[in-house]
Amino acid sequence: MADRDVLELANDEEFGDGGMEDMDGEVEDEVVSKLKDKAKRRKGRGFTGVRGDDRDEGEYERVDTEEAGEPGPQRSIEGWILFVTGIHEEAQEDDIHDKFSEYGEIKNIHLNLDRRTGFLKGYALVEYETYKEALAAKEELDGNDILGQTIAVEWAFVKGPRRQRKGRH
Protein backbone atom coordinates (compact mmCIF):
# COMPACT_ATOMS: atom_id res chain seq x y z
CA MET A 1 0.00 0.00 0.00
CA ALA A 2 2.85 2.39 0.81
CA ASP A 3 4.42 1.76 -2.61
CA ARG A 4 1.16 2.75 -4.28
CA ASP A 5 1.03 6.00 -2.29
CA VAL A 6 4.60 6.81 -3.32
CA LEU A 7 3.77 6.19 -6.98
CA GLU A 8 0.63 8.33 -6.85
CA LEU A 9 2.53 11.14 -5.15
CA ALA A 10 5.33 10.85 -7.69
CA ASN A 11 2.82 10.90 -10.54
CA ASP A 12 1.27 14.11 -9.22
CA GLU A 13 4.69 15.75 -8.79
CA GLU A 14 6.29 14.67 -12.05
CA PHE A 15 3.45 14.70 -14.55
CA GLY A 16 1.31 17.60 -13.38
CA ASP A 17 -1.37 18.27 -15.95
CA GLY A 18 -0.16 16.77 -19.24
CA GLY A 19 0.75 13.22 -18.26
CA MET A 20 3.06 11.05 -20.36
CA GLU A 21 1.26 11.64 -23.68
CA ASP A 22 3.05 14.90 -24.42
CA MET A 23 6.58 13.75 -23.40
CA ASP A 24 9.17 12.35 -25.73
CA GLY A 25 10.91 8.96 -25.16
CA GLU A 26 14.05 10.21 -23.36
CA VAL A 27 12.19 12.27 -20.80
CA GLU A 28 9.77 9.38 -20.28
CA ASP A 29 12.65 6.98 -19.47
CA GLU A 30 14.11 9.48 -17.04
CA VAL A 31 10.77 9.90 -15.28
CA VAL A 32 10.30 6.13 -15.10
CA SER A 33 13.76 5.66 -13.58
CA LYS A 34 12.99 8.38 -10.99
CA LEU A 35 9.76 6.60 -10.14
CA LYS A 36 11.59 3.30 -9.75
CA ASP A 37 14.10 4.91 -7.38
CA LYS A 38 11.33 6.39 -5.26
CA ALA A 39 9.32 3.18 -5.21
CA LYS A 40 12.16 0.82 -4.19
CA ARG A 41 11.01 -1.86 -1.85
CA ARG A 42 12.67 -1.33 1.48
CA LYS A 43 13.12 -3.95 4.16
CA GLY A 44 13.91 -3.84 7.86
CA ARG A 45 13.32 -1.31 10.57
CA GLY A 46 13.16 2.36 9.83
CA PHE A 47 14.22 2.29 6.16
CA THR A 48 17.16 4.51 7.00
CA GLY A 49 19.87 2.07 6.06
CA VAL A 50 21.05 1.68 9.65
CA ARG A 51 22.97 -1.52 10.05
CA GLY A 52 22.95 -3.69 13.17
CA ASP A 53 26.49 -2.77 14.19
CA ASP A 54 25.57 0.94 14.27
CA ARG A 55 23.21 0.45 17.21
CA ASP A 56 23.38 2.69 20.20
CA GLU A 57 25.07 1.08 23.19
CA GLY A 58 22.32 1.13 25.82
CA GLU A 59 22.59 0.66 29.54
CA TYR A 60 22.13 -2.96 30.48
CA GLU A 61 22.06 -4.55 33.88
CA ARG A 62 25.22 -6.56 34.43
CA VAL A 63 26.41 -8.94 37.07
CA ASP A 64 29.50 -7.66 38.83
CA THR A 65 32.42 -10.02 38.68
CA GLU A 66 34.22 -10.01 41.98
CA GLU A 67 37.03 -12.38 41.08
CA ALA A 68 38.32 -11.92 37.57
CA GLY A 69 39.43 -15.39 36.54
CA GLU A 70 38.86 -17.46 39.66
CA PRO A 71 36.57 -20.47 39.39
CA GLY A 72 33.74 -20.71 41.89
CA PRO A 73 30.11 -19.80 42.51
CA GLN A 74 28.62 -16.97 40.51
CA ARG A 75 25.90 -14.67 41.81
CA SER A 76 22.81 -14.23 39.67
CA ILE A 77 21.23 -10.80 39.35
CA GLU A 78 18.69 -11.52 42.09
CA GLY A 79 20.75 -13.56 44.56
CA TRP A 80 22.63 -16.80 45.17
CA ILE A 81 20.88 -19.80 43.64
CA LEU A 82 21.36 -23.43 44.65
CA PHE A 83 20.54 -26.30 42.31
CA VAL A 84 19.07 -29.20 44.28
CA THR A 85 18.86 -32.61 42.57
CA GLY A 86 17.60 -36.02 43.64
CA ILE A 87 14.35 -34.71 45.12
CA HIS A 88 11.62 -37.29 45.61
CA GLU A 89 8.88 -36.92 42.99
CA GLU A 90 6.13 -36.63 45.61
CA ALA A 91 7.87 -33.85 47.59
CA GLN A 92 6.00 -30.59 48.04
CA GLU A 93 7.27 -27.01 48.07
CA ASP A 94 6.72 -26.91 51.85
CA ASP A 95 9.07 -29.89 52.34
CA ILE A 96 11.85 -28.09 50.45
CA HIS A 97 11.11 -24.75 52.14
CA ASP A 98 11.17 -26.26 55.65
CA LYS A 99 14.51 -27.97 55.03
CA PHE A 100 16.25 -24.95 53.46
CA SER A 101 14.74 -22.15 55.57
CA GLU A 102 16.79 -23.26 58.57
CA TYR A 103 19.88 -21.68 56.97
CA GLY A 104 18.47 -18.27 56.03
CA GLU A 105 15.67 -16.37 54.39
CA ILE A 106 14.65 -17.94 51.09
CA LYS A 107 13.83 -15.42 48.36
CA ASN A 108 12.43 -17.90 45.85
CA ILE A 109 11.91 -21.62 45.30
CA HIS A 110 11.25 -23.03 41.85
CA LEU A 111 10.05 -26.60 41.43
CA ASN A 112 9.52 -27.98 37.93
CA LEU A 113 6.60 -30.35 37.47
CA ASP A 114 6.26 -33.04 34.83
CA ARG A 115 3.24 -32.11 32.69
CA ARG A 116 2.26 -35.69 32.03
CA THR A 117 2.34 -37.02 35.59
CA GLY A 118 2.05 -33.84 37.68
CA PHE A 119 4.95 -34.95 39.91
CA LEU A 120 8.25 -33.16 40.43
CA LYS A 121 10.95 -33.66 37.82
CA GLY A 122 13.50 -34.28 40.55
CA TYR A 123 15.20 -30.93 40.92
CA ALA A 124 14.60 -27.51 42.44
CA LEU A 125 16.16 -24.07 42.45
CA VAL A 126 16.46 -22.38 45.85
CA GLU A 127 17.47 -18.72 45.98
CA TYR A 128 19.04 -16.89 48.94
CA GLU A 129 19.82 -13.20 49.32
CA THR A 130 23.30 -13.61 50.81
CA TYR A 131 26.26 -15.80 49.98
CA LYS A 132 26.69 -16.90 53.63
CA GLU A 133 23.17 -18.32 53.83
CA ALA A 134 23.49 -20.13 50.52
CA LEU A 135 26.90 -21.55 51.40
CA ALA A 136 25.69 -22.79 54.79
CA ALA A 137 22.68 -24.51 53.18
CA LYS A 138 24.85 -26.06 50.47
CA GLU A 139 27.42 -27.44 52.88
CA GLU A 140 24.90 -28.77 55.43
CA LEU A 141 22.26 -30.20 53.09
CA ASP A 142 24.45 -31.75 50.39
CA GLY A 143 24.00 -35.50 50.87
CA ASN A 144 21.02 -35.20 53.29
CA ASP A 145 17.64 -36.89 52.89
CA ILE A 146 14.26 -35.45 51.95
CA LEU A 147 11.41 -38.01 52.10
CA GLY A 148 13.93 -40.84 52.27
CA GLN A 149 15.81 -39.83 49.12
CA THR A 150 19.35 -38.40 49.15
CA ILE A 151 19.68 -34.94 47.61
CA ALA A 152 22.67 -33.22 46.06
CA VAL A 153 23.08 -29.44 46.45
CA GLU A 154 25.30 -27.47 44.04
CA TRP A 155 25.64 -23.89 42.88
CA ALA A 156 23.33 -23.08 39.97
CA PHE A 157 25.85 -20.69 38.41
CA VAL A 158 29.53 -21.52 38.55
CA LYS A 159 32.30 -19.55 36.94
CA GLY A 160 34.79 -22.08 35.73
CA PRO A 161 38.21 -21.83 34.20
CA ARG A 162 38.31 -20.53 30.68
CA ARG A 163 38.35 -23.19 27.99
CA GLN A 164 40.66 -22.47 25.13
CA ARG A 165 39.30 -23.11 21.70
CA LYS A 166 41.29 -25.10 19.24
CA GLY A 167 42.44 -22.65 16.60
CA ARG A 168 42.85 -23.31 12.93
CA HIS A 169 46.36 -23.80 11.72
CSV table of C-alpha atoms in Angstrom, one decimal:
chain,number,residue,atom,x,y,z
A,1,MET,CA,0.0,0.0,0.0
A,2,ALA,CA,2.8,2.4,0.8
A,3,ASP,CA,4.4,1.8,-2.6
A,4,ARG,CA,1.2,2.7,-4.3
A,5,ASP,CA,1.0,6.0,-2.3
A,6,VAL,CA,4.6,6.8,-3.3
A,7,LEU,CA,3.8,6.2,-7.0
A,8,GLU,CA,0.6,8.3,-6.8
A,9,LEU,CA,2.5,11.1,-5.1
A,10,ALA,CA,5.3,10.8,-7.7
A,11,ASN,CA,2.8,10.9,-10.5
A,12,ASP,CA,1.3,14.1,-9.2
A,13,GLU,CA,4.7,15.7,-8.8
A,14,GLU,CA,6.3,14.7,-12.1
A,15,PHE,CA,3.5,14.7,-14.6
A,16,GLY,CA,1.3,17.6,-13.4
A,17,ASP,CA,-1.4,18.3,-16.0
A,18,GLY,CA,-0.2,16.8,-19.2
A,19,GLY,CA,0.7,13.2,-18.3
A,20,MET,CA,3.1,11.0,-20.4
A,21,GLU,CA,1.3,11.6,-23.7
A,22,ASP,CA,3.1,14.9,-24.4
A,23,MET,CA,6.6,13.8,-23.4
A,24,ASP,CA,9.2,12.4,-25.7
A,25,GLY,CA,10.9,9.0,-25.2
A,26,GLU,CA,14.1,10.2,-23.4
A,27,VAL,CA,12.2,12.3,-20.8
A,28,GLU,CA,9.8,9.4,-20.3
A,29,ASP,CA,12.6,7.0,-19.5
A,30,GLU,CA,14.1,9.5,-17.0
A,31,VAL,CA,10.8,9.9,-15.3
A,32,VAL,CA,10.3,6.1,-15.1
A,33,SER,CA,13.8,5.7,-13.6
A,34,LYS,CA,13.0,8.4,-11.0
A,35,LEU,CA,9.8,6.6,-10.1
A,36,LYS,CA,11.6,3.3,-9.8
A,37,ASP,CA,14.1,4.9,-7.4
A,38,LYS,CA,11.3,6.4,-5.3
A,39,ALA,CA,9.3,3.2,-5.2
A,40,LYS,CA,12.2,0.8,-4.2
A,41,ARG,CA,11.0,-1.9,-1.8
A,42,ARG,CA,12.7,-1.3,1.5
A,43,LYS,CA,13.1,-4.0,4.2
A,44,GLY,CA,13.9,-3.8,7.9
A,45,ARG,CA,13.3,-1.3,10.6
A,46,GLY,CA,13.2,2.4,9.8
A,47,PHE,CA,14.2,2.3,6.2
A,48,THR,CA,17.2,4.5,7.0
A,49,GLY,CA,19.9,2.1,6.1
A,50,VAL,CA,21.0,1.7,9.6
A,51,ARG,CA,23.0,-1.5,10.1
A,52,GLY,CA,22.9,-3.7,13.2
A,53,ASP,CA,26.5,-2.8,14.2
A,54,ASP,CA,25.6,0.9,14.3
A,55,ARG,CA,23.2,0.5,17.2
A,56,ASP,CA,23.4,2.7,20.2
A,57,GLU,CA,25.1,1.1,23.2
A,58,GLY,CA,22.3,1.1,25.8
A,59,GLU,CA,22.6,0.7,29.5
A,60,TYR,CA,22.1,-3.0,30.5
A,61,GLU,CA,22.1,-4.5,33.9
A,62,ARG,CA,25.2,-6.6,34.4
A,63,VAL,CA,26.4,-8.9,37.1
A,64,ASP,CA,29.5,-7.7,38.8
A,65,THR,CA,32.4,-10.0,38.7
A,66,GLU,CA,34.2,-10.0,42.0
A,67,GLU,CA,37.0,-12.4,41.1
A,68,ALA,CA,38.3,-11.9,37.6
A,69,GLY,CA,39.4,-15.4,36.5
A,70,GLU,CA,38.9,-17.5,39.7
A,71,PRO,CA,36.6,-20.5,39.4
A,72,GLY,CA,33.7,-20.7,41.9
A,73,PRO,CA,30.1,-19.8,42.5
A,74,GLN,CA,28.6,-17.0,40.5
A,75,ARG,CA,25.9,-14.7,41.8
A,76,SER,CA,22.8,-14.2,39.7
A,77,ILE,CA,21.2,-10.8,39.4
A,78,GLU,CA,18.7,-11.5,42.1
A,79,GLY,CA,20.7,-13.6,44.6
A,80,TRP,CA,22.6,-16.8,45.2
A,81,ILE,CA,20.9,-19.8,43.6
A,82,LEU,CA,21.4,-23.4,44.7
A,83,PHE,CA,20.5,-26.3,42.3
A,84,VAL,CA,19.1,-29.2,44.3
A,85,THR,CA,18.9,-32.6,42.6
A,86,GLY,CA,17.6,-36.0,43.6
A,87,ILE,CA,14.4,-34.7,45.1
A,88,HIS,CA,11.6,-37.3,45.6
A,89,GLU,CA,8.9,-36.9,43.0
A,90,GLU,CA,6.1,-36.6,45.6
A,91,ALA,CA,7.9,-33.9,47.6
A,92,GLN,CA,6.0,-30.6,48.0
A,93,GLU,CA,7.3,-27.0,48.1
A,94,ASP,CA,6.7,-26.9,51.9
A,95,ASP,CA,9.1,-29.9,52.3
A,96,ILE,CA,11.8,-28.1,50.5
A,97,HIS,CA,11.1,-24.8,52.1
A,98,ASP,CA,11.2,-26.3,55.7
A,99,LYS,CA,14.5,-28.0,55.0
A,100,PHE,CA,16.3,-25.0,53.5
A,101,SER,CA,14.7,-22.1,55.6
A,102,GLU,CA,16.8,-23.3,58.6
A,103,TYR,CA,19.9,-21.7,57.0
A,104,GLY,CA,18.5,-18.3,56.0
A,105,GLU,CA,15.7,-16.4,54.4
A,106,ILE,CA,14.6,-17.9,51.1
A,107,LYS,CA,13.8,-15.4,48.4
A,108,ASN,CA,12.4,-17.9,45.9
A,109,ILE,CA,11.9,-21.6,45.3
A,110,HIS,CA,11.3,-23.0,41.8
A,111,LEU,CA,10.0,-26.6,41.4
A,112,ASN,CA,9.5,-28.0,37.9
A,113,LEU,CA,6.6,-30.4,37.5
A,114,ASP,CA,6.3,-33.0,34.8
A,115,ARG,CA,3.2,-32.1,32.7
A,116,ARG,CA,2.3,-35.7,32.0
A,117,THR,CA,2.3,-37.0,35.6
A,118,GLY,CA,2.1,-33.8,37.7
A,119,PHE,CA,4.9,-35.0,39.9
A,120,LEU,CA,8.2,-33.2,40.4
A,121,LYS,CA,10.9,-33.7,37.8
A,122,GLY,CA,13.5,-34.3,40.5
A,123,TYR,CA,15.2,-30.9,40.9
A,124,ALA,CA,14.6,-27.5,42.4
A,125,LEU,CA,16.2,-24.1,42.5
A,126,VAL,CA,16.5,-22.4,45.8
A,127,GLU,CA,17.5,-18.7,46.0
A,128,TYR,CA,19.0,-16.9,48.9
A,129,GLU,CA,19.8,-13.2,49.3
A,130,THR,CA,23.3,-13.6,50.8
A,131,TYR,CA,26.3,-15.8,50.0
A,132,LYS,CA,26.7,-16.9,53.6
A,133,GLU,CA,23.2,-18.3,53.8
A,134,ALA,CA,23.5,-20.1,50.5
A,135,LEU,CA,26.9,-21.5,51.4
A,136,ALA,CA,25.7,-22.8,54.8
A,137,ALA,CA,22.7,-24.5,53.2
A,138,LYS,CA,24.9,-26.1,50.5
A,139,GLU,CA,27.4,-27.4,52.9
A,140,GLU,CA,24.9,-28.8,55.4
A,141,LEU,CA,22.3,-30.2,53.1
A,142,ASP,CA,24.5,-31.8,50.4
A,143,GLY,CA,24.0,-35.5,50.9
A,144,ASN,CA,21.0,-35.2,53.3
A,145,ASP,CA,17.6,-36.9,52.9
A,146,ILE,CA,14.3,-35.5,51.9
A,147,LEU,CA,11.4,-38.0,52.1
A,148,GLY,CA,13.9,-40.8,52.3
A,149,GLN,CA,15.8,-39.8,49.1
A,150,THR,CA,19.4,-38.4,49.1
A,151,ILE,CA,19.7,-34.9,47.6
A,152,ALA,CA,22.7,-33.2,46.1
A,153,VAL,CA,23.1,-29.4,46.4
A,154,GLU,CA,25.3,-27.5,44.0
A,155,TRP,CA,25.6,-23.9,42.9
A,156,ALA,CA,23.3,-23.1,40.0
A,157,PHE,CA,25.9,-20.7,38.4
A,158,VAL,CA,29.5,-21.5,38.5
A,159,LYS,CA,32.3,-19.6,36.9
A,160,GLY,CA,34.8,-22.1,35.7
A,161,PRO,CA,38.2,-21.8,34.2
A,162,ARG,CA,38.3,-20.5,30.7
A,163,ARG,CA,38.4,-23.2,28.0
A,164,GLN,CA,40.7,-22.5,25.1
A,165,ARG,CA,39.3,-23.1,21.7
A,166,LYS,CA,41.3,-25.1,19.2
A,167,GLY,CA,42.4,-22.7,16.6
A,168,ARG,CA,42.8,-23.3,12.9
A,169,HIS,CA,46.4,-23.8,11.7
